[in-house]
Short mmCIF file of C-alpha atoms and ligand atoms in Angstrom, two decimals:
data_model
loop_
_atom_site.label_atom_id
_atom_site.label_comp_id
_atom_site.label_asym_id
_atom_site.label_seq_id
_atom_site.Cartn_x
_atom_site.Cartn_y
_atom_site.Cartn_z
CA MET D 3 0.02 0.01 0.00
CA LYS D 4 0.94 3.65 -0.40
CA ILE D 5 0.33 6.61 1.88
CA ARG D 6 0.02 10.19 0.53
CA PHE D 7 0.13 13.08 2.90
CA HIS D 8 -2.39 15.84 2.37
CA GLY D 9 -3.76 17.51 5.46
CA ALA D 10 -2.25 18.31 8.94
CA VAL D 11 1.24 18.34 7.46
CA ARG D 12 3.43 20.92 9.21
CA THR D 13 0.24 22.28 10.82
CA VAL D 14 -2.32 21.11 13.42
CA THR D 15 -5.63 21.17 11.57
CA GLY D 16 -7.23 19.44 8.59
CA SER D 17 -6.16 15.90 9.44
CA LEU D 18 -6.42 13.84 6.15
CA HIS D 19 -4.12 11.03 4.95
CA ILE D 20 -4.75 9.15 1.78
CA VAL D 21 -4.05 5.39 1.64
CA GLU D 22 -3.92 3.60 -1.73
CA THR D 23 -4.07 -0.22 -1.52
CA ALA D 24 -2.03 -2.58 -3.68
CA GLN D 25 -5.27 -2.97 -5.77
CA GLY D 26 -5.39 0.75 -6.37
CA GLU D 27 -8.36 1.45 -4.06
CA ILE D 28 -8.53 4.66 -2.04
CA VAL D 29 -9.08 4.85 1.74
CA LEU D 30 -9.00 8.10 3.74
CA LEU D 31 -7.73 8.26 7.29
CA ASP D 32 -9.74 11.14 8.81
CA CYS D 33 -11.31 13.93 6.80
CA GLY D 34 -10.82 16.99 8.96
CA MET D 35 -11.58 20.65 8.39
CA PHE D 36 -8.80 23.10 8.04
CA GLN D 37 -9.42 25.84 10.55
CA GLY D 38 -7.80 29.31 10.28
CA ARG D 39 -8.47 32.66 8.59
CA ARG D 40 -11.66 32.54 6.57
CA GLN D 41 -10.20 32.84 3.04
CA GLU D 42 -7.39 30.34 3.47
CA ALA D 43 -9.64 27.90 5.31
CA ARG D 44 -12.14 28.00 2.52
CA GLU D 45 -9.56 27.45 -0.19
CA ARG D 46 -7.94 24.51 1.64
CA ASN D 47 -11.22 22.84 2.45
CA GLU D 48 -12.28 23.00 -1.15
CA ARG D 49 -8.97 21.65 -2.48
CA PHE D 50 -9.64 17.98 -3.26
CA PRO D 51 -6.49 15.97 -3.95
CA LEU D 52 -8.60 13.34 -5.77
CA GLU D 53 -12.14 12.80 -7.15
CA PRO D 54 -14.34 12.17 -4.02
CA LYS D 55 -16.22 9.49 -5.94
CA ARG D 56 -13.01 7.38 -6.08
CA VAL D 57 -12.87 6.94 -2.23
CA LYS D 58 -13.88 3.42 -1.22
CA ALA D 59 -13.81 3.82 2.52
CA VAL D 60 -13.07 6.45 5.32
CA VAL D 61 -11.64 5.45 8.72
CA LEU D 62 -12.02 8.15 11.39
CA SER D 63 -9.91 8.49 14.48
CA HIS D 64 -12.14 10.75 16.63
CA ALA D 65 -14.87 13.35 16.50
CA HIS D 66 -12.96 16.65 16.71
CA ILE D 67 -13.85 18.88 13.82
CA ASP D 68 -10.24 19.08 12.54
CA HIS D 69 -10.51 15.26 12.09
CA ILE D 70 -14.11 14.88 10.71
CA GLY D 71 -15.29 18.33 9.73
CA ASN D 72 -14.67 18.32 6.01
CA LEU D 73 -16.34 15.00 5.34
CA PRO D 74 -19.66 16.68 4.35
CA SER D 75 -17.75 18.69 1.67
CA TRP D 76 -16.51 15.42 0.17
CA VAL D 77 -19.97 13.98 0.38
CA ALA D 78 -21.40 17.10 -1.34
CA ARG D 79 -19.03 16.40 -4.21
CA GLY D 80 -19.78 12.70 -4.65
CA LEU D 81 -18.19 10.61 -1.85
CA ARG D 82 -20.45 7.57 -1.24
CA CYS D 83 -18.76 4.94 0.77
CA PRO D 84 -18.72 3.44 4.30
CA VAL D 85 -17.29 5.70 6.99
CA TYR D 86 -15.92 3.78 9.97
CA ALA D 87 -15.79 5.09 13.51
CA THR D 88 -16.01 3.79 17.09
CA HIS D 89 -19.47 3.77 18.53
CA ALA D 90 -18.94 6.87 20.65
CA THR D 91 -17.30 8.75 17.75
CA ALA D 92 -20.17 7.85 15.45
CA ASP D 93 -22.62 9.32 18.04
CA LEU D 94 -20.52 12.44 18.49
CA CYS D 95 -20.27 12.96 14.70
CA GLY D 96 -24.06 13.54 14.79
CA ILE D 97 -23.91 16.59 16.96
CA MET D 98 -20.53 17.87 15.72
CA LEU D 99 -21.34 17.77 11.98
CA ARG D 100 -24.86 19.17 12.41
CA ASP D 101 -23.38 22.02 14.44
CA SER D 102 -20.62 22.56 11.93
CA ALA D 103 -23.14 22.70 9.04
CA LYS D 104 -25.11 25.33 11.00
CA ILE D 105 -21.92 27.42 11.44
CA GLN D 106 -21.12 27.13 7.70
CA GLU D 107 -24.67 28.26 6.74
CA TYR D 108 -24.67 31.08 9.25
CA ASP D 109 -21.22 32.26 8.14
CA ALA D 110 -22.20 32.38 4.47
CA LYS D 111 -25.39 34.33 5.31
CA HIS D 112 -23.30 36.80 7.35
CA VAL D 113 -20.78 37.31 4.57
CA ASN D 114 -23.55 37.82 2.02
CA LYS D 115 -25.34 40.34 4.18
CA ASN D 116 -22.15 42.45 4.27
CA ARG D 117 -21.04 42.01 0.74
CA ARG D 118 -20.67 44.94 -1.71
CA PRO D 119 -22.96 45.06 -4.79
CA HIS D 120 -20.27 43.89 -7.19
CA GLU D 121 -19.25 40.89 -5.02
CA ARG D 122 -20.60 37.45 -5.74
CA THR D 123 -22.81 35.69 -3.18
CA VAL D 124 -21.06 33.06 -1.17
CA GLN D 125 -22.36 29.46 -0.83
CA PRO D 126 -21.82 27.65 2.46
CA LEU D 127 -18.98 25.14 2.40
CA TYR D 128 -21.72 22.58 3.11
CA THR D 129 -25.22 22.51 4.41
CA ALA D 130 -27.38 20.58 6.91
CA GLU D 131 -28.48 18.13 4.18
CA HIS D 132 -24.87 17.29 3.41
CA ALA D 133 -24.24 16.65 7.09
CA GLU D 134 -27.26 14.34 7.21
CA ALA D 135 -26.16 12.49 4.11
CA THR D 136 -22.74 12.04 5.73
CA LEU D 137 -24.16 10.63 8.94
CA LYS D 138 -26.01 7.94 6.91
CA LEU D 139 -22.63 6.55 5.73
CA LEU D 140 -21.35 5.90 9.23
CA ARG D 141 -20.54 2.31 10.37
CA ALA D 142 -19.80 2.04 14.05
CA LYS D 143 -17.17 -0.48 15.23
CA PRO D 144 -16.04 -1.53 18.70
CA TYR D 145 -12.53 -1.10 20.05
CA HIS D 146 -10.02 -3.97 19.63
CA ASP D 147 -11.93 -6.14 17.06
CA TRP D 148 -10.45 -6.26 13.54
CA PHE D 149 -13.03 -5.26 10.93
CA GLU D 150 -12.89 -5.51 7.12
CA VAL D 151 -12.51 -2.18 5.39
CA LEU D 152 -12.13 -3.62 1.89
CA PRO D 153 -11.33 -7.13 0.72
CA GLY D 154 -7.75 -7.71 1.76
CA LEU D 155 -7.63 -4.64 4.06
CA ARG D 156 -8.70 -4.77 7.70
CA ALA D 157 -8.49 -2.21 10.57
CA ARG D 158 -8.53 -2.15 14.34
CA TYR D 159 -9.22 0.55 16.86
CA GLN D 160 -7.38 1.03 20.13
CA ASP D 161 -8.22 3.63 22.77
CA ALA D 162 -6.25 6.85 22.35
CA GLY D 163 -7.45 8.39 25.63
CA HIS D 164 -7.89 11.80 23.99
CA ILE D 165 -11.64 12.44 23.99
CA LEU D 166 -14.64 10.03 24.28
CA GLY D 167 -14.39 7.52 21.44
CA SER D 168 -10.95 8.58 20.30
CA ALA D 169 -8.83 5.85 18.73
CA GLY D 170 -5.50 4.94 17.24
CA ILE D 171 -5.81 2.94 14.09
CA THR D 172 -3.94 -0.06 12.66
CA LEU D 173 -4.51 -0.86 8.98
CA GLU D 174 -3.36 -4.26 7.75
CA GLU D 175 -3.16 -5.23 4.10
CA ARG D 176 -2.73 -8.82 2.85
CA HIS D 177 -1.64 -8.97 -0.77
CA ASN D 178 0.12 -11.74 -2.74
CA GLY D 179 1.14 -13.51 0.46
CA SER D 180 2.72 -10.52 2.16
CA VAL D 181 1.22 -8.62 5.16
CA LYS D 182 1.84 -4.87 5.61
CA ARG D 183 0.81 -2.76 8.57
CA LEU D 184 0.27 0.98 8.91
CA GLY D 185 -0.31 2.61 12.34
CA PHE D 186 -1.96 6.02 12.88
CA THR D 187 -2.05 7.39 16.36
CA GLY D 188 -4.85 9.98 15.75
CA ASP D 189 -4.58 12.41 18.69
CA VAL D 190 -3.00 10.90 21.80
CA GLY D 191 -4.26 11.79 25.28
CA ARG D 192 -2.51 11.66 28.63
CA ASP D 193 -2.37 8.99 31.32
CA GLN D 194 -4.46 9.46 34.46
CA ARG D 195 -7.06 11.74 32.98
CA VAL D 196 -10.54 11.72 34.45
CA ILE D 197 -13.32 9.71 32.81
CA LEU D 198 -11.21 8.20 29.98
CA ARG D 199 -8.87 5.23 30.02
CA ASP D 200 -5.09 5.77 29.46
CA PRO D 201 -3.93 5.69 25.83
CA GLU D 202 -3.25 2.15 24.57
CA PRO D 203 -0.05 1.95 22.49
CA LEU D 204 -0.38 0.54 18.98
CA GLU D 205 1.24 -2.84 18.33
CA ALA D 206 4.95 -2.37 17.76
CA GLY D 207 6.60 -3.41 14.49
CA ALA D 208 4.35 -1.60 11.93
CA ASP D 209 5.87 -1.01 8.50
CA VAL D 210 5.09 2.72 8.93
CA LEU D 211 3.70 4.83 11.74
CA LEU D 212 2.01 8.21 11.54
CA SER D 213 2.02 10.17 14.81
CA GLU D 214 0.53 13.47 15.97
CA SER D 215 3.13 15.97 17.30
CA THR D 216 0.93 18.79 18.65
CA TYR D 217 3.16 19.28 21.83
CA GLY D 218 6.33 17.98 20.32
CA ASP D 219 8.43 20.70 21.99
CA ARG D 220 6.54 21.15 25.26
CA GLU D 221 5.86 19.36 28.51
CA HIS D 222 2.61 19.75 30.45
CA PRO D 223 2.44 20.51 34.21
CA PRO D 224 1.56 17.49 36.29
CA GLN D 225 -2.18 16.78 36.66
CA ALA D 226 -1.95 15.99 40.38
CA ASP D 227 -2.09 19.59 41.51
CA LEU D 228 -4.84 20.48 39.12
CA HIS D 229 -7.84 19.75 41.28
CA GLU D 230 -6.30 21.62 44.18
CA GLN D 231 -5.79 24.69 42.03
CA LEU D 232 -9.30 24.47 40.74
CA ALA D 233 -10.61 24.20 44.30
CA GLN D 234 -8.66 27.28 45.38
CA VAL D 235 -9.97 29.40 42.52
CA LEU D 236 -13.57 28.39 43.21
CA GLU D 237 -13.30 28.87 46.98
CA ARG D 238 -11.57 32.30 46.69
CA THR D 239 -14.15 33.65 44.24
CA ILE D 240 -17.21 32.41 45.97
CA LYS D 241 -15.96 33.62 49.31
CA ARG D 242 -15.85 37.19 47.93
CA ARG D 243 -19.35 36.61 46.50
CA GLY D 244 -18.11 36.61 42.92
CA ARG D 245 -18.89 34.43 39.90
CA VAL D 246 -16.52 32.11 38.04
CA ILE D 247 -16.82 32.31 34.26
CA ILE D 248 -15.11 29.43 32.34
CA PRO D 249 -14.80 29.50 28.55
CA ALA D 250 -14.57 25.85 27.49
CA PHE D 251 -14.80 23.63 24.46
CA ALA D 252 -18.17 21.94 24.30
CA LEU D 253 -16.77 18.48 23.79
CA GLY D 254 -14.19 17.17 26.24
CA ARG D 255 -13.27 20.15 28.44
CA THR D 256 -16.76 20.86 29.69
CA GLN D 257 -17.27 17.23 30.82
CA THR D 258 -13.79 17.10 32.41
CA LEU D 259 -14.66 20.20 34.50
CA LEU D 260 -18.04 18.88 35.55
CA TYR D 261 -16.36 15.64 36.68
CA ALA D 262 -13.61 17.57 38.51
CA MET D 263 -16.26 19.68 40.35
CA TYR D 264 -18.16 16.52 41.34
CA LYS D 265 -14.91 15.16 42.88
CA LEU D 266 -14.29 18.42 44.74
CA GLN D 267 -17.82 18.40 46.01
CA GLN D 268 -17.30 14.86 47.33
CA ALA D 269 -14.17 16.05 49.08
CA GLY D 270 -16.11 18.99 50.63
CA ARG D 271 -14.09 21.48 48.57
CA LEU D 272 -16.83 22.91 46.30
CA PRO D 273 -18.86 25.68 47.88
CA LYS D 274 -22.65 25.19 47.35
CA VAL D 275 -23.36 27.29 44.31
CA PRO D 276 -25.22 26.68 41.07
CA VAL D 277 -23.05 25.28 38.23
CA TYR D 278 -24.44 26.26 34.85
CA VAL D 279 -23.40 24.80 31.52
CA ASP D 280 -24.59 27.38 29.02
CA SER D 281 -24.11 25.77 25.57
CA PRO D 282 -26.57 23.57 23.70
CA LEU D 283 -23.70 21.73 22.05
CA ALA D 284 -21.89 21.04 25.36
CA CYS D 285 -25.20 19.83 26.91
CA MET D 286 -25.66 17.37 23.96
CA ALA D 287 -22.01 16.25 24.20
CA THR D 288 -22.42 15.66 27.93
CA GLY D 289 -25.51 13.49 27.15
CA ILE D 290 -23.45 11.45 24.72
CA VAL D 291 -20.61 10.98 27.20
CA GLU D 292 -23.26 9.55 29.60
CA ARG D 293 -24.43 7.03 27.00
CA HIS D 294 -20.93 5.45 26.49
CA PRO D 295 -19.74 3.79 29.67
CA GLU D 296 -17.71 1.40 27.43
CA CYS D 297 -15.18 4.22 27.15
CA TYR D 298 -14.84 4.91 30.91
CA ASP D 299 -11.93 4.13 33.22
CA GLY D 300 -12.51 2.26 36.48
CA GLU D 301 -13.25 5.23 38.69
CA ALA D 302 -15.84 6.69 36.25
CA LYS D 303 -17.55 3.29 36.11
CA GLU D 304 -17.74 3.28 39.87
CA ILE D 305 -19.25 6.76 40.04
CA LEU D 306 -21.80 5.75 37.42
CA ARG D 307 -22.73 2.66 39.45
CA ASP D 308 -23.09 4.65 42.66
CA GLU D 309 -24.73 7.82 41.40
CA GLY D 310 -26.51 6.76 38.28
CA THR D 311 -24.75 9.55 36.38
CA LEU D 312 -21.15 10.74 35.80
CA PHE D 313 -22.16 14.35 36.33
CA ALA D 314 -23.75 14.39 39.78
CA VAL D 315 -22.61 17.83 40.79
CA GLN D 316 -25.15 19.37 43.11
CA GLY D 317 -26.60 22.60 41.62
CA TYR D 318 -25.61 21.60 38.06
CA ALA D 319 -28.03 22.76 35.33
CA CYS D 320 -27.83 22.71 31.52
CA ILE D 321 -28.94 25.83 29.77
CA THR D 322 -30.10 25.48 26.21
CA ASP D 323 -32.66 28.19 25.81
CA VAL D 324 -31.43 31.75 24.79
CA ALA D 325 -33.86 33.38 27.27
CA ASP D 326 -32.50 31.23 30.11
CA SER D 327 -28.97 32.14 29.05
CA LYS D 328 -29.76 35.86 29.22
CA ALA D 329 -31.50 35.44 32.58
CA LEU D 330 -28.19 34.23 34.06
CA ASN D 331 -26.85 37.77 33.76
CA GLU D 332 -29.81 39.39 35.57
CA SER D 333 -28.56 38.20 38.95
CA ARG D 334 -25.12 38.81 40.67
CA ASP D 335 -25.32 35.81 42.96
CA PRO D 336 -22.26 33.58 43.14
CA CYS D 337 -22.19 30.73 40.68
CA VAL D 338 -20.06 28.93 38.10
CA ILE D 339 -20.87 29.42 34.39
CA VAL D 340 -19.19 27.18 31.82
CA SER D 341 -19.86 28.35 28.26
CA ALA D 342 -18.45 28.17 24.70
CA SER D 343 -16.67 29.05 22.55
CA GLY D 344 -13.45 27.90 24.25
CA MET D 345 -11.29 30.75 22.82
CA CYS D 346 -13.93 33.46 23.50
CA GLU D 347 -14.24 34.23 19.80
CA ALA D 348 -17.96 33.65 19.47
CA GLY D 349 -21.05 32.28 21.19
CA ARG D 350 -22.64 32.90 24.47
CA ILE D 351 -19.41 33.15 26.48
CA LEU D 352 -19.03 36.74 24.98
CA HIS D 353 -22.25 37.85 26.73
CA HIS D 354 -21.07 36.38 30.01
CA LEU D 355 -17.70 38.04 29.72
CA LEU D 356 -19.33 41.39 28.91
CA HIS D 357 -21.48 41.18 32.03
CA HIS D 358 -18.79 39.98 34.46
CA ILE D 359 -15.44 41.24 33.28
CA GLU D 360 -15.67 44.70 34.88
CA ASP D 361 -16.32 43.41 38.43
CA GLU D 362 -13.25 42.56 40.54
CA LYS D 363 -15.21 40.06 42.55
CA ASN D 364 -15.44 37.73 39.59
CA THR D 365 -12.91 35.33 38.08
CA ILE D 366 -12.39 34.29 34.52
CA LEU D 367 -10.91 30.82 34.51
CA ILE D 368 -9.02 29.75 31.33
CA VAL D 369 -8.61 25.96 31.04
CA GLY D 370 -7.89 25.49 27.30
CA PHE D 371 -5.42 26.42 24.57
CA GLN D 372 -5.85 30.01 23.37
CA ALA D 373 -4.64 30.74 19.84
CA GLU D 374 -2.84 33.96 18.98
CA HIS D 375 -5.00 37.05 18.34
CA THR D 376 -8.10 35.64 20.13
CA LEU D 377 -9.80 37.33 23.04
CA GLY D 378 -8.94 34.29 25.13
CA ARG D 379 -5.18 34.86 24.53
CA LYS D 380 -5.52 38.51 25.54
CA LEU D 381 -7.10 37.45 28.80
CA VAL D 382 -4.32 34.91 29.41
CA GLU D 383 -1.86 37.77 28.89
CA GLN D 384 -3.77 39.84 31.52
CA TRP D 385 -4.71 42.71 29.19
CA GLU D 386 -6.34 45.48 31.21
CA THR D 387 -8.61 46.67 28.39
CA VAL D 388 -10.25 44.37 25.85
CA ARG D 389 -12.79 44.65 23.10
CA ILE D 390 -16.09 42.71 23.27
CA PHE D 391 -18.73 43.27 20.54
CA GLY D 392 -16.69 46.27 19.43
CA ARG D 393 -16.79 47.97 22.85
CA ARG D 394 -13.66 48.83 24.85
CA ILE D 395 -14.09 47.29 28.32
CA GLU D 396 -11.89 47.53 31.34
CA ARG D 397 -10.94 44.16 32.79
CA ARG D 398 -11.13 44.17 36.54
CA ALA D 399 -12.05 40.53 37.09
CA GLU D 400 -9.29 38.18 38.14
CA VAL D 401 -7.96 35.97 35.31
CA VAL D 402 -6.56 32.57 36.22
CA THR D 403 -5.06 30.09 33.72
CA LEU D 404 -4.86 26.40 34.49
CA ASN D 405 -2.80 24.63 31.88
CA GLY D 406 -3.00 21.00 33.04
CA PHE D 407 -6.35 20.11 31.47
CA SER D 408 -4.87 19.49 28.00
CA ALA D 409 -6.31 16.48 26.14
CA HIS D 410 -2.95 16.00 24.34
CA ALA D 411 0.06 14.16 25.57
CA GLY D 412 3.08 16.45 26.24
CA ARG D 413 6.47 15.70 24.71
CA SER D 414 7.76 13.02 27.18
CA GLU D 415 4.34 11.31 27.43
CA LEU D 416 4.04 11.15 23.66
CA ALA D 417 7.58 9.82 23.28
CA ALA D 418 6.88 7.11 25.86
CA TYR D 419 3.73 6.12 23.98
CA LEU D 420 5.67 5.99 20.70
CA GLU D 421 8.44 3.87 22.26
CA LYS D 422 5.84 1.29 23.13
CA SER D 423 4.41 1.54 19.59
CA ARG D 424 7.84 1.58 17.90
CA PRO D 425 7.52 0.85 14.14
CA ALA D 426 9.86 -1.37 12.10
CA GLY D 427 9.89 1.36 9.36
CA PRO D 428 9.80 5.15 9.35
CA LEU D 429 7.85 7.34 11.80
CA PHE D 430 6.13 10.23 10.08
CA LEU D 431 5.13 13.20 12.28
CA VAL D 432 1.92 14.99 11.38
CA HIS D 433 -0.62 17.17 13.19
CA GLY D 434 1.87 19.64 14.66
CA ASP D 435 3.14 23.03 13.69
CA GLU D 436 6.45 22.90 11.83
CA LYS D 437 8.39 24.17 14.82
CA GLN D 438 6.87 21.51 17.12
CA GLY D 439 7.38 18.82 14.47
CA LEU D 440 11.07 19.60 13.89
CA ALA D 441 11.82 19.84 17.58
CA PHE D 442 10.05 16.53 18.23
CA GLU D 443 11.89 14.84 15.28
CA ASP D 444 15.14 15.89 16.79
CA PHE D 445 14.11 14.83 20.31
CA LEU D 446 13.03 11.34 19.16
CA GLU D 447 16.18 10.73 17.10
CA ARG D 448 18.70 12.03 19.69
CA GLU D 449 17.12 11.24 23.00
CA ARG D 450 14.95 8.17 22.28
CA GLY D 451 16.96 6.42 19.49
CA PHE D 452 14.38 6.44 16.73
CA PRO D 453 16.41 5.86 13.58
CA ASP D 454 14.05 7.24 10.97
CA VAL D 455 11.69 10.13 11.87
CA ARG D 456 10.35 12.26 9.05
CA LEU D 457 8.23 15.45 8.69
CA PRO D 458 6.39 15.09 5.40
CA HIS D 459 5.33 17.89 3.07
CA GLU D 460 1.94 18.02 1.41
CA GLY D 461 1.76 15.58 -1.53
CA ASP D 462 4.72 13.36 -0.29
CA GLU D 463 4.19 9.69 -0.80
CA TRP D 464 5.63 6.62 0.93
CA LYS D 465 5.26 3.06 -0.33
CA VAL D 466 4.93 0.43 2.37
ZN1 ZN Y 515 -8.41 15.93 18.74
#
């Protein structure tokens, strides 16, 4: 078989790797959306390296938009084939792709409203119908069991411990008496995270291994102190009768926080206040996490058995209605509000920031990665004046950043995972900025004795 690199090469978004079997059949590993500035993102998401009709199967690693989000574009242009995913990923695809289609349609409408008379109208990248057509192609598979992708080609999922349903993938081809194996890590999580199991290494000895490299040049702080730090922030703020506003990604981070708050409550460390999750997508994602205990670690299974739910935080309420969301800002009583978007670029979190940022009693708690130029990054950098909805606002609220919640392995954790998954052939690094990738390549070769680590360019091919 042959692997051709297309997306997530020397960058972190748009995961897409093209496999061509010995019989000349095409299989995609992931089909992610490229996320970035509007024009560039649009161009990259509409650049198809081959006729979508030719694809015979898609194998997805997990339900983050940068791994699944461009699939409806391919479907809109003729892709009609089985799309494999774990059971939890298949469920999450439902909410993530429908939400993404809504954003695409809203975005096109917004651009058209503001266009000048000589400019052409913009079509959404894809629509709700394309998302629905994509969901019909999904075929859910359990972890660990080999399944046939095409005659002569089988695949197996192993838990990647990154988000619910996330998996590393092994592809195995049998052709003319020879057996070839390709490993793909997807995104790799960290050991000892709440709810999820630890990442399972892929079987060593593959003919080629593709690995993510998001934090290839960085270590994460230990997770052990994290709950203590969270407890201190909550206690301090509530004691001064303030509110804690937490921007968080709907899938993953929100559920981790709820779980952490439940644990604090059990330990008597969470003051009795309401905990609101104000994001329809986050509420749906939480519901899906509850429906997939097959993905839980031992502790989460125990809590489910004792409490009947993983998210048994007292005072927890899910807010979906816009009116209820607005009502949260009519009172000043202490509470915790978790809302999206995670980088404070859009969504309901902006309204909550607007209403709370000027009061020094409140705390804005940052728990996720904040890209450059976002409002979230400015908050991390402790800017004293920020712009929200075009208004200059003075920030008086305390801003606290907790970095330990990352869903990605740091450098040493990822290297340890790769040592257990050591391939017989080359190790290709994808899904990392060039700087991270180069640093990690160097680290793996010098410090961990990997003989052949490569950073591919778009369009590079490798024959297994
Ligand atoms: Zn991911």
